Structure formats: C-alpha cells, structure tokens
Short mmCIF file of C-alpha atoms and ligand atoms in Angstrom, two decimals:
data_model
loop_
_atom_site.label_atom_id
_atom_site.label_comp_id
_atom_site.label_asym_id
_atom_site.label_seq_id
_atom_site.Cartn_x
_atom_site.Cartn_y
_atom_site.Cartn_z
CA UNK A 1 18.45 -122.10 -134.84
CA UNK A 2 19.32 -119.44 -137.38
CA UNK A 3 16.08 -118.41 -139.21
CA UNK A 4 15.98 -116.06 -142.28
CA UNK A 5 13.22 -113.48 -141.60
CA UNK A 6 10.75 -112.66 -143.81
CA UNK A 7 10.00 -109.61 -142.96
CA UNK A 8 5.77 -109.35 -142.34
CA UNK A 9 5.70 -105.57 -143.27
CA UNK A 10 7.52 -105.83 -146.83
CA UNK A 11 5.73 -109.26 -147.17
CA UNK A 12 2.64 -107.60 -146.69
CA UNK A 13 3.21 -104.97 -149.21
CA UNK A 14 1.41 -106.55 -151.66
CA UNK A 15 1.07 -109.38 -153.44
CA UNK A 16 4.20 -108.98 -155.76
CA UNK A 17 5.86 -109.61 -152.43
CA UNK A 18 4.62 -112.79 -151.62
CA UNK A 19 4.69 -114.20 -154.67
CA UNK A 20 8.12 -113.38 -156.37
CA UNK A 21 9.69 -114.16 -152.62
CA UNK A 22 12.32 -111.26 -153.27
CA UNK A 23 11.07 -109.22 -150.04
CA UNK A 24 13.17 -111.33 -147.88
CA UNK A 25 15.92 -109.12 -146.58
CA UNK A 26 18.56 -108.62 -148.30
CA UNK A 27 22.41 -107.87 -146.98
CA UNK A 28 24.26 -104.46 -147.46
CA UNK A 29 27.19 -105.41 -149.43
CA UNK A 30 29.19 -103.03 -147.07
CA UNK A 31 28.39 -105.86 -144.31
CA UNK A 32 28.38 -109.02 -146.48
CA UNK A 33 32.38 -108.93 -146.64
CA UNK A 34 33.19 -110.57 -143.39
CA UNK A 35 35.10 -113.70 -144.29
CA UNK A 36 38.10 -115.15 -142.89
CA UNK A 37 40.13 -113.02 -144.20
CA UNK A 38 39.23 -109.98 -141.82
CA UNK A 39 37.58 -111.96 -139.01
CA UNK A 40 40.28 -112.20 -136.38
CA UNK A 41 42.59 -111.02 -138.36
CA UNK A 42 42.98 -107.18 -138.72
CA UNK A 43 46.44 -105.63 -139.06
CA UNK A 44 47.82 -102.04 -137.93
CA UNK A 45 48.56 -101.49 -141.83
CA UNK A 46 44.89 -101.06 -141.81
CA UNK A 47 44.46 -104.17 -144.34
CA UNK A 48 42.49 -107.02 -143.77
CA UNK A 49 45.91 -109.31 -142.34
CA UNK A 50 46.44 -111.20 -139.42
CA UNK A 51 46.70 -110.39 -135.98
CA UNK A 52 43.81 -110.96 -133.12
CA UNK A 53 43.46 -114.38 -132.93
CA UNK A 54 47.32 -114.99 -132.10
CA UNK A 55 49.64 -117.04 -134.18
CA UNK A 56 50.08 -120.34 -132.00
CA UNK A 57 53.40 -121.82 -131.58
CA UNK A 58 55.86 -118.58 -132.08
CA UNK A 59 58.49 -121.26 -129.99
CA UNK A 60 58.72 -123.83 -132.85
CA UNK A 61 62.21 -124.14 -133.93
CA UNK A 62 63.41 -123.10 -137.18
CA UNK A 63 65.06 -126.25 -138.59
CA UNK A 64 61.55 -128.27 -138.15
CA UNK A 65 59.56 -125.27 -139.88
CA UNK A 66 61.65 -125.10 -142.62
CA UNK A 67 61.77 -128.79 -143.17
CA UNK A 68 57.54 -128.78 -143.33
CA UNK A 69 57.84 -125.36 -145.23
CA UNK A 70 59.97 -127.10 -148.26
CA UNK A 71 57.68 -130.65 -147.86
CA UNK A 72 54.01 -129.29 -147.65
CA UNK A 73 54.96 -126.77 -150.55
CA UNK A 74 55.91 -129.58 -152.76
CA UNK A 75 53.33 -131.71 -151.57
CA UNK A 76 50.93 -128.25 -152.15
CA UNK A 77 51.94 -127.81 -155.88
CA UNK A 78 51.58 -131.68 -156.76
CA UNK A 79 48.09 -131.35 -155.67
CA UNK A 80 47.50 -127.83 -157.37
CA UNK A 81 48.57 -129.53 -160.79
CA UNK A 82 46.75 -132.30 -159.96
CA UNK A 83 43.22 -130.55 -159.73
CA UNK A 84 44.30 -128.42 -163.16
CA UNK A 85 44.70 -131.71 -165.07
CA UNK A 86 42.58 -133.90 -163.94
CA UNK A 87 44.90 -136.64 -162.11
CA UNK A 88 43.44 -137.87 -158.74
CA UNK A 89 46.25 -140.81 -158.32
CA UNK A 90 48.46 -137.60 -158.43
CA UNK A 91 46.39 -135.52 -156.28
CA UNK A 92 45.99 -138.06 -153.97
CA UNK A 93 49.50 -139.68 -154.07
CA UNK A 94 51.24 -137.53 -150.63
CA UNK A 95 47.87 -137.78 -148.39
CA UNK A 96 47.94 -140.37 -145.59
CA UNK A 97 47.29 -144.30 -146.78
CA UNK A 98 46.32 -144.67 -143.30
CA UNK A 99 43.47 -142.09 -143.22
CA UNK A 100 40.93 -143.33 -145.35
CA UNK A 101 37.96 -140.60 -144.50
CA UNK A 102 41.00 -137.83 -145.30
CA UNK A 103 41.32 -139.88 -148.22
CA UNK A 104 37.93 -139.90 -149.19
CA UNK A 105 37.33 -136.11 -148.59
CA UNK A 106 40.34 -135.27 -150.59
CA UNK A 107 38.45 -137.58 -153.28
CA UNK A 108 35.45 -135.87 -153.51
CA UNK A 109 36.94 -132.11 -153.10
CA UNK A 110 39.17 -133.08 -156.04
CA UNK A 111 35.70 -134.18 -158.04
CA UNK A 112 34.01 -131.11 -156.81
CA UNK A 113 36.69 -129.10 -158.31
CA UNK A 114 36.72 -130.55 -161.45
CA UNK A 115 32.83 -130.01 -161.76
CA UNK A 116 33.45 -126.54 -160.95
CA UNK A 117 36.24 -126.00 -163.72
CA UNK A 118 38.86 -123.87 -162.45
CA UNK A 119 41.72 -121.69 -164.64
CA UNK A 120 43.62 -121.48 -161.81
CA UNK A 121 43.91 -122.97 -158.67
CA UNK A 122 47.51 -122.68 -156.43
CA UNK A 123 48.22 -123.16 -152.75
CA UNK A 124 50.43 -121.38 -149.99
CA UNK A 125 51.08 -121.55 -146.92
CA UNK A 126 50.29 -118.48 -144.34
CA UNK A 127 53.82 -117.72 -143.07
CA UNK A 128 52.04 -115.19 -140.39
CA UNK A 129 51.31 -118.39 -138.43
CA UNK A 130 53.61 -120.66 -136.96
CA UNK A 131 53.38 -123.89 -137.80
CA UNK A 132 51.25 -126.10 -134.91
CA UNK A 133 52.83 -129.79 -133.27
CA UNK A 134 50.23 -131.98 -133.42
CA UNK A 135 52.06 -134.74 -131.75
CA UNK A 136 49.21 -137.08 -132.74
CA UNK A 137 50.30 -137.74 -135.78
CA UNK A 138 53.76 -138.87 -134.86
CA UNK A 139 57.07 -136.81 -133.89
CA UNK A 140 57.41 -134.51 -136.97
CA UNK A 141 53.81 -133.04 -137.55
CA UNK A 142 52.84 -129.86 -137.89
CA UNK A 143 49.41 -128.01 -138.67
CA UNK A 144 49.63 -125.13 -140.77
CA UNK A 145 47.26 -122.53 -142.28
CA UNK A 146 47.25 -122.97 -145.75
CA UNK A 147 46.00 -120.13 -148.21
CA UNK A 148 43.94 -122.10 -151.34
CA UNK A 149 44.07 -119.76 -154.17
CA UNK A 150 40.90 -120.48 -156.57
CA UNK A 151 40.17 -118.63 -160.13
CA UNK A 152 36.79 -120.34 -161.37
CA UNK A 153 37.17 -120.47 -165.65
CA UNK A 154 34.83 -117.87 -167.31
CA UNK A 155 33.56 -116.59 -163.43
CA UNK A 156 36.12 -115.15 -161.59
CA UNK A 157 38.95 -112.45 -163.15
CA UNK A 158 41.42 -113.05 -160.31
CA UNK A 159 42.16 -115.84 -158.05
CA UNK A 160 39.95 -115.96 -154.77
CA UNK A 161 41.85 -116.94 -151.45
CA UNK A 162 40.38 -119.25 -148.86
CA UNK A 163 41.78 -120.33 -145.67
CA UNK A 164 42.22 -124.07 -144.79
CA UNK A 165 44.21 -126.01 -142.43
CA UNK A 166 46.53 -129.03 -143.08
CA UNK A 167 48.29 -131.04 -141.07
CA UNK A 168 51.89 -132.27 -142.79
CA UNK A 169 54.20 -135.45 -141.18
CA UNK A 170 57.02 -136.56 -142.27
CA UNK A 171 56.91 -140.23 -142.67
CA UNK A 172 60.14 -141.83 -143.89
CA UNK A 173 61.89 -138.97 -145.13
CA UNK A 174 58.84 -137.97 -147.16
CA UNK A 175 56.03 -135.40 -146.02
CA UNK A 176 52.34 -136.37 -145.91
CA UNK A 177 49.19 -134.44 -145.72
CA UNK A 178 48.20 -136.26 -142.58
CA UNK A 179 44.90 -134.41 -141.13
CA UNK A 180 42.74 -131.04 -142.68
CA UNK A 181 40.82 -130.35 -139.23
CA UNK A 182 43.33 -130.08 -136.32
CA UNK A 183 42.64 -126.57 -136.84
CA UNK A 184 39.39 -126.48 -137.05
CA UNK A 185 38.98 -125.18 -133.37
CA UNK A 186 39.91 -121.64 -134.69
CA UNK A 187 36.96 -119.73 -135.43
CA UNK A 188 37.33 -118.83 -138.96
CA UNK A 189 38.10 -122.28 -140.11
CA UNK A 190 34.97 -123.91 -138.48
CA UNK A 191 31.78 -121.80 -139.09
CA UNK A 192 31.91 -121.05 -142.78
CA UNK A 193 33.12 -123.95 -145.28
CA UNK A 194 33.06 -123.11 -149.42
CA UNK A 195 30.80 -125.41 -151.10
CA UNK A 196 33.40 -127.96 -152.38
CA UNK A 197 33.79 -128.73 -149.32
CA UNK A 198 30.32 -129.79 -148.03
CA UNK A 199 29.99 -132.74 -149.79
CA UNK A 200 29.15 -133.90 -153.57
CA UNK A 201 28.25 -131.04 -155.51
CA UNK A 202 26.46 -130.08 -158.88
CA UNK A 203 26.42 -127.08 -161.42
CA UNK A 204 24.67 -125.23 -163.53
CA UNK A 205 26.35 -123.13 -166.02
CA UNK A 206 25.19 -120.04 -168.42
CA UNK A 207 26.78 -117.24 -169.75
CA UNK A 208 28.37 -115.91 -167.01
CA UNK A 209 27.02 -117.83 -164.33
CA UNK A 210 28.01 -120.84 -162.51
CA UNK A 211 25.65 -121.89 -159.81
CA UNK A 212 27.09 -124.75 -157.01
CA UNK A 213 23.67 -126.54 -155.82
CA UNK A 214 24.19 -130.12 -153.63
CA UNK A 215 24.24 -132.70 -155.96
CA UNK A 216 20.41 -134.13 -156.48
CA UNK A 217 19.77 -130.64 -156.95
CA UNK A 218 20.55 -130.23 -160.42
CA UNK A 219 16.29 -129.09 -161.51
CA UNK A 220 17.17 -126.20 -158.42
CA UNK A 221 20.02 -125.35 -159.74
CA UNK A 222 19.26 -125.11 -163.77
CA UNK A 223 16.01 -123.26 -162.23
CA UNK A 224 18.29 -120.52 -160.57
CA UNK A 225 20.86 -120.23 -163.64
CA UNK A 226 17.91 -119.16 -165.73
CA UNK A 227 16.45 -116.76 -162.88
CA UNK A 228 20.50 -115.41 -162.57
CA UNK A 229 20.51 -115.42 -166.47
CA UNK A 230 17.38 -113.12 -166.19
CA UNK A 231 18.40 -110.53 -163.57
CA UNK A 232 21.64 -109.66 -165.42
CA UNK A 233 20.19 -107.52 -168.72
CA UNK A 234 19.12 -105.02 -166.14
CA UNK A 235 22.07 -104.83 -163.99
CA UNK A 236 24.54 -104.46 -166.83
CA UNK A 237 21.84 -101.48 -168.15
CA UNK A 238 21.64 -100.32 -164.87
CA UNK A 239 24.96 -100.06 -163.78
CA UNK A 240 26.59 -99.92 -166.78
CA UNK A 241 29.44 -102.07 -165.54
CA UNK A 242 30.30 -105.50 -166.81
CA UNK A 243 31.89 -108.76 -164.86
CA UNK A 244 33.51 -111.73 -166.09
CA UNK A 245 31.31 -113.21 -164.52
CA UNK A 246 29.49 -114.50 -161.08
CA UNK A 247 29.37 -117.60 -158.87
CA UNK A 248 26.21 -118.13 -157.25
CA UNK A 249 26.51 -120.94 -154.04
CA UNK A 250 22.92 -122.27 -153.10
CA UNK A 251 23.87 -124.75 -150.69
CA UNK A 252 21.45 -126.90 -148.69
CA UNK A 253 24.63 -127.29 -145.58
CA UNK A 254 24.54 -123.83 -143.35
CA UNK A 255 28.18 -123.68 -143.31
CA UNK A 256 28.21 -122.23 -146.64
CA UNK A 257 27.14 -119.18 -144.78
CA UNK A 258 29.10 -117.69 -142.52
CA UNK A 259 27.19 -116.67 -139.27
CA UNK A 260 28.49 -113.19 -139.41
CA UNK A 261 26.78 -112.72 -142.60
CA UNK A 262 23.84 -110.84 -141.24
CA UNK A 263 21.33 -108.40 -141.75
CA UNK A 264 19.64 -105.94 -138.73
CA UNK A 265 20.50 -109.04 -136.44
CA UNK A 266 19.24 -111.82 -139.05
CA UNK A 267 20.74 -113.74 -141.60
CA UNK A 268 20.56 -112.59 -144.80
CA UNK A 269 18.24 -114.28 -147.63
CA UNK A 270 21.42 -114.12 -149.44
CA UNK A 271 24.61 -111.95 -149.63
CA UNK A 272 27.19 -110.40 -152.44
CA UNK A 273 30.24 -112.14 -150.40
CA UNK A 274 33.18 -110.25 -151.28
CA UNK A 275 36.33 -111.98 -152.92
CA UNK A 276 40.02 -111.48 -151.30
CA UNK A 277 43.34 -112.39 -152.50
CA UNK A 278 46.46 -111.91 -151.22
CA UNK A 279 47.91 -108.06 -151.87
CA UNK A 280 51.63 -108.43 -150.79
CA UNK A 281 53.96 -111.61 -151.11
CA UNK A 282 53.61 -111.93 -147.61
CA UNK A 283 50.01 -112.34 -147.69
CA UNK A 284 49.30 -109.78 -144.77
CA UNK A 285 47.34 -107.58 -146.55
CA UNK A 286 44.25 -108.68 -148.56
CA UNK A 287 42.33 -106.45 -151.71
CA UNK A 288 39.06 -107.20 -152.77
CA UNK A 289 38.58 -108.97 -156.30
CA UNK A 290 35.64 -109.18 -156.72
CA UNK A 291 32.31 -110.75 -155.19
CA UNK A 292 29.89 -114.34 -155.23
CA UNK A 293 26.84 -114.52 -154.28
CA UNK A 294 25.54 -116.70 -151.40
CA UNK A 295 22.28 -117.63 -151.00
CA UNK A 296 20.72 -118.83 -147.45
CA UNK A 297 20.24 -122.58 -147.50
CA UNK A 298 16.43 -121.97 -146.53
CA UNK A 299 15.86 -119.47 -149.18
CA UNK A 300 17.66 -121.65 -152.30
CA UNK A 301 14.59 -123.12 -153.90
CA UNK A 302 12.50 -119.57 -153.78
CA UNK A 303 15.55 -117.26 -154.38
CA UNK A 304 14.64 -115.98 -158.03
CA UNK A 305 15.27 -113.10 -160.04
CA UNK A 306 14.55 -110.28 -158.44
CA UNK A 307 16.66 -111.10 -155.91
CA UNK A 308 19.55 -111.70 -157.73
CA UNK A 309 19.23 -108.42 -159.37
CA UNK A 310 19.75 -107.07 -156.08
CA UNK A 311 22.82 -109.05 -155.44
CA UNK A 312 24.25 -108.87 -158.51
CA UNK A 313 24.52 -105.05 -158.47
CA UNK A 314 26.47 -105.11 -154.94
CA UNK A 315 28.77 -107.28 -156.90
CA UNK A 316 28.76 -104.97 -159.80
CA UNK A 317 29.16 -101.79 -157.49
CA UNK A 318 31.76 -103.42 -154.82
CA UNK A 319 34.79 -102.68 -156.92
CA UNK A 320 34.19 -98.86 -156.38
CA UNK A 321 34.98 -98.86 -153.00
CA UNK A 322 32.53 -99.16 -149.85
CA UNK A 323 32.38 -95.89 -148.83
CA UNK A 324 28.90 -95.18 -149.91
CA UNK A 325 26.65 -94.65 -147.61
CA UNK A 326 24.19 -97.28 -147.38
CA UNK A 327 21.04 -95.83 -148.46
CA UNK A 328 22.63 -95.24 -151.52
CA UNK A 329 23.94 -98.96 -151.89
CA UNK A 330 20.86 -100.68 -150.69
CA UNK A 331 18.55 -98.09 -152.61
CA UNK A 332 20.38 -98.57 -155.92
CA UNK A 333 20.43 -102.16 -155.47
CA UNK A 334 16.49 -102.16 -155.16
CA UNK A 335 15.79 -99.84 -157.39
CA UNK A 336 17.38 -102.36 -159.92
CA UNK A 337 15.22 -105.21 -158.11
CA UNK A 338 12.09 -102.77 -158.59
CA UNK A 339 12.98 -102.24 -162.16
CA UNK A 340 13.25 -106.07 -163.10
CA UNK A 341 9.96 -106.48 -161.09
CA UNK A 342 8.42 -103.78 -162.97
CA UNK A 343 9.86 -105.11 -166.51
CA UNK A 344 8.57 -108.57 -165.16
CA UNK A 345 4.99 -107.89 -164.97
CA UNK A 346 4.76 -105.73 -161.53
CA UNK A 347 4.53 -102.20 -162.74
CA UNK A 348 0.92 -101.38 -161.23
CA UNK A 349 2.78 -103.13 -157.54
CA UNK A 350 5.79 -100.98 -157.83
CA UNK A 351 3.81 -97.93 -158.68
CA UNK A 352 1.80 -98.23 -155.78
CA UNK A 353 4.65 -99.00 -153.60
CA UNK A 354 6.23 -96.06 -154.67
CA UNK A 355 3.18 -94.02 -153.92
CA UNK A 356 2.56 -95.79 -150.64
CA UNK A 357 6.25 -94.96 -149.45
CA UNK A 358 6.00 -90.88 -150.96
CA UNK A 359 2.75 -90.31 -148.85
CA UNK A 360 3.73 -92.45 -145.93
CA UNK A 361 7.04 -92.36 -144.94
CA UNK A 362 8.98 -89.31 -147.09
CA UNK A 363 7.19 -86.69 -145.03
CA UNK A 364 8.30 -87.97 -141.93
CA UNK A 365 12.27 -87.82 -143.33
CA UNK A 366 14.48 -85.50 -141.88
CA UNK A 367 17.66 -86.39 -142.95
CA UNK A 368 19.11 -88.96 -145.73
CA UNK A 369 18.57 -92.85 -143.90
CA UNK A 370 21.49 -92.60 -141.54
CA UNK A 371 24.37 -95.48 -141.41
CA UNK A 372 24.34 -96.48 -138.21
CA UNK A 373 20.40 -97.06 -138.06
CA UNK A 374 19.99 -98.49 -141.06
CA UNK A 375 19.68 -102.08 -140.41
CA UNK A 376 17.39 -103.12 -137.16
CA UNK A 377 13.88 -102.67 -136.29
CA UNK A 378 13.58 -100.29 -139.19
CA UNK A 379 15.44 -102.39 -141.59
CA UNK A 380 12.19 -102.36 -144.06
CA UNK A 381 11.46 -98.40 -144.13
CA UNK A 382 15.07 -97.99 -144.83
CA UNK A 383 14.93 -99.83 -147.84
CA UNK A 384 12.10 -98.66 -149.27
CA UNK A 385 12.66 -94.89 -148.62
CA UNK A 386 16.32 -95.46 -149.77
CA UNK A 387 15.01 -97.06 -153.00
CA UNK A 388 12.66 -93.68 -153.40
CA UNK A 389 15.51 -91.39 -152.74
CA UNK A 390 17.45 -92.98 -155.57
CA UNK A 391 14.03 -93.67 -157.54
CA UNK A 392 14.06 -89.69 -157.55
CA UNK A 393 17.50 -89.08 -158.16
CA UNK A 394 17.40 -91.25 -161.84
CA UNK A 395 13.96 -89.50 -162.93
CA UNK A 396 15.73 -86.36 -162.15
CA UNK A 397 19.39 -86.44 -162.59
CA UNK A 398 19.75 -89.36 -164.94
CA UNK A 399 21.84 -92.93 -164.48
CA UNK A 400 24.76 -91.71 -165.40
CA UNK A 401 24.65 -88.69 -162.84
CA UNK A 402 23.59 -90.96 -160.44
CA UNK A 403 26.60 -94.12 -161.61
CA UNK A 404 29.11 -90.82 -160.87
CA UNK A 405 27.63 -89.81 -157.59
CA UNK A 406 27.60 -93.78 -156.55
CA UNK A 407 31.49 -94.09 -158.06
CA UNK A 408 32.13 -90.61 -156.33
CA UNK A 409 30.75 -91.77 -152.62
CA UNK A 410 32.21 -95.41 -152.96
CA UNK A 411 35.93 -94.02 -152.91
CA UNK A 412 35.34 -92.23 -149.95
CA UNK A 413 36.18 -90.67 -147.35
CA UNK A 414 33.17 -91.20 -145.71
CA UNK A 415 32.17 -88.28 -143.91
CA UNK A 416 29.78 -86.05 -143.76
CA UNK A 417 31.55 -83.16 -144.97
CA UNK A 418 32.48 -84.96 -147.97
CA UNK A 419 29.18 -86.80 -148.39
CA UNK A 420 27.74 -83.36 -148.81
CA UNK A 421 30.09 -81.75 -151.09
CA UNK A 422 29.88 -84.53 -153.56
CA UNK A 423 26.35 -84.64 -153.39
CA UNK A 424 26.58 -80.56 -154.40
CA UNK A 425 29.10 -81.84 -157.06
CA UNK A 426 26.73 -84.38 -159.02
CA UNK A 427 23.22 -82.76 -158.03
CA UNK A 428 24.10 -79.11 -157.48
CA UNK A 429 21.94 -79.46 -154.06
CA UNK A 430 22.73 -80.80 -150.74
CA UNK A 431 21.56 -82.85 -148.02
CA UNK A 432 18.52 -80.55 -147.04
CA UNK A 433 17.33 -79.28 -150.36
CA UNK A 434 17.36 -83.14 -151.75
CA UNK A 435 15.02 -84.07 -149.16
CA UNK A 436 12.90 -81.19 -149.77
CA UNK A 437 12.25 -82.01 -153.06
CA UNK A 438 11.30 -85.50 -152.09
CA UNK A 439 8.92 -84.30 -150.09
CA UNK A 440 7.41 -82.18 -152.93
CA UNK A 441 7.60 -85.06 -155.01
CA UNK A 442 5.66 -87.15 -152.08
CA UNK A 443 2.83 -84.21 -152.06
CA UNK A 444 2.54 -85.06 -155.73
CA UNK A 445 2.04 -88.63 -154.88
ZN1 ZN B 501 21.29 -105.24 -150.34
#
C-alpha cells in the first residue's frame, strides 16, 4: 500500500510542523513531470514522443485504418462540440446503445466536464500507433490511442493533452465508440486517470483557482480554494511571475496520482504535475505548458497553505526550464513556504529553524546539496539546508538577483562548468566562496 511519509525529523522540528501539516514531503518539480506523455514513450528527437512501449499492430491494412481514421474523427469532433455546448444527446449520440456502463461513464465524464468549464476541449487521434483489432466487438473494430486536448476557462493558457483509449466499430455503415478500456493493459493508460474520470466530481472556484474534490466533498474543497487563495500573494511577490491560473486535483481515488510521482522513494504529499501538449502536427514531440497541482489522496483534507505555496512556485518557476539544480528549486520553493509560515504567525518557528539548520548542519557542508543525492535518506537535511542557502542568497543578493540566477540555471545546460560560471555571473562568487560565507553566517547563528 502506497503511504505518504511524514517525515519524523521535519515533523519533529517543532510545533509549526505538526500543526500546519506542510512538513510532509514535498516533490521536486524536476521529478513531478512524469506523465504519459514521457513514460514509455521517449523519442531519438530527444522530445517527450513515442517509442518504447511499441506501437501494436504495424500489419493493419491501410484501407481499414483509414476508414476508422475518417469515422472516429467525426465521431471525435461531435463529442468535442458536444462538451463545449452543453448537449449530452449529442455527445452521447455515436457511443454504443448496447453498452450501457460505456454509456453511463460517457454520462458522467460529460457532467464532470461541464462542472469543470472548459474554453477548449478537442480530440485526436495518435497516428504513432496503429490502430488495435479488437475482434470482440465485431469484424471492423479497432482500438486507438486517442489524444484529449483540454484548456480549463480562466486556469489553463494552453490546451493540456491526455492520453485515452477508444475503441471505434463500424456498425451499419456508421462508426461507434464501442469500448474506452481495451487499452487499458498499457501502462500509461491504467495507473494514473485525470479526475473526470474517477467518478462524480465537485469544484471550487476563486480567482485563479479551480480545485476538483469528489463530489460530497464540496466543505474540503471550498476549505482548500481559500488555503490556495492564501498561498498565492506570496508566490506572485516572490517570484514575480504571474499565471492564468492553477488547477488543484484533491482526489480521494489514488489513480489521480500517478505511481511514478515520487519523492526519495515515497509518494509525494502532493506534486506541481507538469502540463504537455502536442509540439508538432504529428504529435511526436510534446512542450510543457504549464503545470497543476496534485495533491495525495491521504493528504487532501490537511493539505493547506503552506503547502501550496510550495507547489505553486514549481508551477510558477517550471516554464524557465528544469535545468536548475535542485537545491535551488526545492530551496526557493520553501523558502516561499517559510515566508507564508512566517507571515502566518510562525516567525519565532522559522527563526529557530533557521538557526537550528546554520549551527547544525551548514558546518558540516562541503559542497552545494548535490543532484543525485538529493532525495533519499537525507531527503529532510536537503531541504532545509537548500532553503538556508537560498535564505542567504535573498538577504544578500536580493530577489531579483536571485529570480535571474534561478531563470539563468533553469535554461541550462546543466553542468557543472556552467553551474559555476553563472553562479560567478549573478553573485560574483562561486561554488566554494558561497559556502564559505554560509558557514560564517552559521557562526553568527
Ligand atoms: Zn518541492
């Protein structure tokens, strides 16, 4: 059974901990874009396309693909309008009479939709995989992957592609949407599901916030759009970048996590998912437009401000790049979680956390909290000392030295010859004489 862990060090911290439950861990947004969209499915081009789990069927005939290419399409862009203007006889008109729990899915996804209010919402199917007989469904049926294009009104500034498959027959001349799990074998269409598909849903909505809960969850889910509402003065402030706006999926169903969404070997108390769409007509390559936040089904009625503050600013940050190394991304994202704590009532906690960590743990750095390590058994002193390190490079250098080293790193490349000469770029110091100074700063503590 997946467990979240609360860590017992950072719970132990002090009482702030406990209390506020924000020292649950937290995922580096660097790891928390695993979706579909690159699992299985690398290219050569270097993109996030297809390729490792292997396109079934390469031997289906032409005439048969083209025939389901020209009927699902149609059958696609019926349901698309459908969903945009609120018909459900319309959306529901080409799916199976005969399969009355299809039927009844389709029925409530369509609702679900609705609820969440979409600007856009289009469908097409993945050409990079041939299309699948399915014999049980009669002679002419096919399974194909299907690429659901979603833009959520007021939330998302580009439309967010997720990977489903459907099963089209033709039936008297006419194609059907028959089945939507005959693929559901493939890895990547059975472990994570989005939240409009696990069943009836509710919202809450503020500025700039929409937050999915299960329906019969609507106190939860007003509760979190006012905690959301709260972290985002000090992550605009912070840094100094503004969204149209954020999704935030607090699902009770674990498949609105996807297993590989982990942190040090855990699952993460919640993650700043990335968003993909398509970046070629052929749909082989995927960019990243932007990012929703997921929050673990165990941690949805104590996930609060703080750490959506932390969230929020890997979804801020994310469009830089993710090249920066990750004490810089996990430290700025808790230094913003520190600040929110401290603006909440927590200064005299974060001051002594801060001295705690300078006396404790600074002397005994060597180098800047290393990649590779940074997640595992010392998952905890790697975020703390990586929220000092940037702590200390704001009281020094200033935010907006700091914003340009972030935007700087994020681009990349990523190695340690560059890491250093950018440092020396925004700080005028490098590696060694930065950590120096913490440690003068610790003997201050
Ligand atoms: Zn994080």
């Amino acid at each position: 059974m997946v467990q979240v862990t609360t860590d017992g060090e950072r719970a132990g911290r002090g009482p702030r901990r406990r209390w506020m439950i924000a020292g649950v861990t937290v995922l580096a947004v660097t790891a928390a874009g695993v979706t579909w969209a690159v699992v299985g499915r690398g290219n050569s081009s270097g993109g996030s396309g297809p390729s490792a789990a292997t396109p079934s069927h390469t031997v289906s005939g032409p005439p048969a693909e083209e025939g389901i290419q020209a009927g699902a399409d149609a059958v696609l862009k019926a349901r698309a309008s459908a969903v945009l203007t609120g018909k459900l006889p319309q959306y529901l008109q080409n799916v199976d009479p005969a399969n009355s729990q299809l039927r009844q899915r389709d029925q409530q996804v369509f609702a679900n939709l609705r609820k969440l209010g979409l600007s856009g919402l289009s469908y097409r199917i993945d050409t990079n995989w041939a299309p699948e007989v399915q014999a049980q469904h009669g002679p002419n049926a096919f399974a194909v992957r299907v690429l659901m294009l979603v833009q959520i009104a007021g939330i998302d500034s580009a439309p967010r592609a997720t990977s489903l498959g459907y099963t089209f027959a033709e039936r008297g001349g006419r194609w059907l949407l028959v089945d939507d799990d005959d693929l559901a074998a493939e890895a990547d269409l059975s472990a994570y599901r989005e939240p409009w598909d696990l069943g009836a849903v509710d919202v809450a909505r503020r500025p700039g916030v929409l937050v999915v809960v299960p329906a019969g969850e609507h106190r939860n889910g007003e509760r979190l759009a006012r905690e959301a509402q709260l972290a985002m003065p000090v992550v605009r402030s912070t840094t100094r970048r503004i969204q149209a706006g954020i999704l935030v999926v607090a699902m009770a169903d674990r498949r609105s996590m996807d297993p590989e969404w982990q942190s040090g070997g855990h699952p993460a108390a919640a993650v700043a998912a990335r968003n993909f769409a398509p970046a070629n007509p052929e749909a082989s390559e995927f960019k990243v437009t932007g990012s929703r936040v997921v929050v673990h089904p165990d941690q949805r009625t104590k996930a609060g401000r703080l750490l959506f503050a932390h969230e929020f600013t890997h979804a801020a940050m994310e469009p830089l790049g993710d090249r920066a190394p990750i004490w810089l991304v996990e430290g700025f994202a808790t230094y913003v979680e520190n600040r929110l704590a401290a603006q909440s009532g927590y200064r005299r906690e974060i001051d002594s956390e801060r001295r705690a960590l300078l006396r404790e743990k600074i002397p005994a750095l060597v180098v800047l909290p290393i990649d590779g390590v940074f997640h595992g058994d010392y998952d905890e002193d790697s975020y703390g000392v990586s929220w000092i390190i940037v702590d200390h490079l704001v009281t020094t250098y200033g935010q907006a030295a700091v914003n340009a080293l972030y935007a700087e790193l994020a681009r990349g490349p990523d190695t340690p010859a560059v890491r250093e000469q950018v440092l020396r770029k925004h700080l005028k110091v490098g590696e060694t004489a930065l950590i120096a100074a913490l440690k003068k700063a610790g003997g201050a503590a």
